[in-house]
Amino acid sequence: MVMIGWFPLSKFGPDTEVTFQTPTSSVWKVREKLSQHNRQREEFDPQDPEDCPSSAEATFYVQDSQSNLDGAIAYMRVYMQVPVLTTEFEPREVRRRQATCCSHNEVAALKYFHEEGATMTLALLGIKEEVQDDDGVVPGGYIVYMVFQRVSGIKLAESQAAPCPEFPLHMFFRRFERAERDKIREEFAKSYCPLARLNWMPIEPWADHLIWDSASEKLYIPRLQH
């Protein structure tokens, strides 16, 4: 099945800009689209608070429009409601009836840890929560933009595969010297234990979802869920 783009070049193409007022005033210029994931459902009841709407998520490289320095490069992720399957090309009034709001774990996590001044997660640099206008794919549906820190370092696994009996357990991690492995474990415990007490956890509990910066001896847990 061909994946629908949902993120038009006129709004999300290279050199387009997105303005934020929270947590501070900033303008970010899109440099490149990195990925997109669609989660379209066959049916959806907007009157049911337990029913989740169809959504799309895209990630972009962005740059602070007021700076040309490499340190001004960050990531922008956009979440938005999209139409239920088979209604993509229905009149806007049909799509408007699907409009609702939705909470995404990553958005809630970055907002929460920004307010708490936490440093084990990626810094929140901009967030904007809006409703789609009449030209949106679901008029009145939600759309959330957030810009977050790009950090130095490497992921602690060489494969996207989850650990399993026939898979070598994170051989990449074992290539570190023992002293550095111990430091990584120490930093993980310092970061993870406070998160667990607050009922937050990594979205994917695998080593390739941890980022280790050996220069600063800092471990980041980038994507969290409640």
CSV table of C-alpha atoms in Angstrom, one decimal, residues 78-192:
chain,number,residue,atom,x,y,z
A,78,VAL,CA,4.7,16.7,14.2
A,79,TYR,CA,1.7,14.7,15.3
A,80,MET,CA,-1.6,15.2,13.6
A,81,GLN,CA,-5.0,13.6,13.2
A,82,VAL,CA,-5.7,12.2,9.8
A,83,PRO,CA,-8.9,10.7,8.3
A,84,VAL,CA,-10.2,7.3,8.8
A,85,LEU,CA,-9.3,4.8,6.0
A,86,THR,CA,-11.5,5.3,2.9
A,87,THR,CA,-12.5,8.8,3.9
A,88,GLU,CA,-9.3,10.6,2.8
A,89,PHE,CA,-11.0,12.1,-0.2
A,90,GLU,CA,-14.4,12.7,1.2
A,91,PRO,CA,-15.7,16.3,1.4
A,92,ARG,CA,-14.2,18.3,4.2
A,93,GLU,CA,-17.4,18.3,6.2
A,94,VAL,CA,-17.3,14.5,6.3
A,95,ARG,CA,-13.7,14.7,7.6
A,96,ARG,CA,-14.6,17.5,10.0
A,97,ARG,CA,-17.0,15.2,11.8
A,98,GLN,CA,-14.0,13.0,12.9
A,99,ALA,CA,-12.2,16.0,14.6
A,100,THR,CA,-11.1,15.4,18.1
A,101,CYS,CA,-8.1,15.9,20.4
A,102,CYS,CA,-5.6,13.2,21.5
A,103,SER,CA,-2.7,12.9,23.9
A,104,HIS,CA,0.6,11.5,22.7
A,105,ASN,CA,3.0,10.0,25.3
A,106,GLU,CA,6.0,11.7,23.9
A,107,VAL,CA,4.4,15.1,23.9
A,108,ALA,CA,3.2,14.7,27.5
A,109,ALA,CA,6.6,13.4,28.6
A,110,LEU,CA,8.6,16.3,27.1
A,111,LYS,CA,6.2,18.9,28.5
A,112,TYR,CA,6.3,17.3,32.0
A,113,PHE,CA,10.1,16.9,32.2
A,114,HIS,CA,10.7,20.4,30.8
A,115,GLU,CA,8.5,21.8,33.6
A,116,GLU,CA,10.4,19.6,36.1
A,117,GLY,CA,13.8,20.8,34.8
A,118,ALA,CA,14.9,17.2,34.1
A,119,THR,CA,18.1,16.5,32.2
A,120,MET,CA,17.9,12.8,31.5
A,121,THR,CA,15.5,13.4,28.5
A,122,LEU,CA,15.9,15.6,25.5
A,123,ALA,CA,15.4,19.3,26.1
A,124,LEU,CA,12.1,20.7,24.8
A,125,LEU,CA,12.9,23.8,22.6
A,126,GLY,CA,9.5,24.5,21.2
A,127,ILE,CA,5.9,23.3,21.4
A,128,LYS,CA,2.7,24.3,19.6
A,129,GLU,CA,-0.6,22.6,20.0
A,130,GLU,CA,-3.3,23.8,17.5
A,131,VAL,CA,-6.3,22.6,15.6
A,132,GLN,CA,-6.2,22.2,11.8
A,133,ASP,CA,-7.8,24.9,9.7
A,134,ASP,CA,-10.4,24.4,6.9
A,135,ASP,CA,-7.6,23.3,4.6
A,136,GLY,CA,-6.3,20.6,7.0
A,137,VAL,CA,-6.8,16.9,6.4
A,138,VAL,CA,-9.2,16.8,9.3
A,139,PRO,CA,-10.6,20.3,9.8
A,140,GLY,CA,-10.8,21.0,13.5
A,141,GLY,CA,-8.6,18.0,14.3
A,142,TYR,CA,-5.5,18.3,16.4
A,143,ILE,CA,-2.0,19.0,15.2
A,144,VAL,CA,1.0,19.3,17.6
A,145,TYR,CA,4.5,20.6,16.7
A,146,MET,CA,7.4,20.1,19.0
A,147,VAL,CA,11.1,20.8,18.6
A,148,PHE,CA,13.6,19.0,20.8
A,149,GLN,CA,17.3,18.8,21.4
A,150,ARG,CA,19.7,17.0,19.2
A,151,VAL,CA,22.4,15.5,21.4
A,152,SER,CA,25.9,14.1,20.7
A,153,GLY,CA,26.5,10.4,21.3
A,154,ILE,CA,25.6,7.0,20.0
A,155,LYS,CA,22.8,4.5,20.5
A,156,LEU,CA,23.8,1.6,22.7
A,157,ALA,CA,23.0,-1.2,20.2
A,158,GLU,CA,23.9,-1.9,16.7
A,159,SER,CA,20.5,-3.4,15.6
A,160,GLN,CA,16.9,-2.4,15.7
A,161,ALA,CA,16.0,-5.9,16.7
A,162,ALA,CA,14.8,-6.6,20.2
A,163,PRO,CA,16.9,-9.0,22.3
A,164,CYS,CA,15.8,-12.6,21.8
A,165,PRO,CA,17.4,-16.0,22.6
A,166,GLU,CA,19.0,-16.4,19.1
A,167,PHE,CA,20.2,-12.8,19.0
A,168,PRO,CA,23.6,-11.7,20.5
A,169,LEU,CA,22.7,-9.5,23.4
A,170,HIS,CA,23.9,-6.0,22.4
A,171,MET,CA,27.4,-6.9,21.2
A,172,PHE,CA,27.9,-3.3,20.4
A,173,PHE,CA,27.6,-2.4,24.1
A,174,ARG,CA,30.2,-5.1,25.1
A,175,ARG,CA,32.8,-3.4,22.9
A,176,PHE,CA,33.1,-0.7,25.5
A,177,GLU,CA,35.8,-1.0,28.1
A,178,ARG,CA,34.6,-2.4,31.5
A,179,ALA,CA,35.0,1.0,33.2
A,180,GLU,CA,32.8,2.7,30.6
A,181,ARG,CA,30.2,0.0,30.7
A,182,ASP,CA,30.0,0.4,34.5
A,183,LYS,CA,29.6,4.2,34.1
A,184,ILE,CA,26.8,3.7,31.6
A,185,ARG,CA,25.0,1.3,34.0
A,186,GLU,CA,25.5,3.9,36.8
A,187,GLU,CA,24.1,6.7,34.7
A,188,PHE,CA,21.2,4.5,33.6
A,189,ALA,CA,20.3,3.7,37.2
A,190,LYS,CA,20.5,7.4,38.1
A,191,SER,CA,18.1,8.3,35.3
A,192,TYR,CA,15.7,5.3,35.2
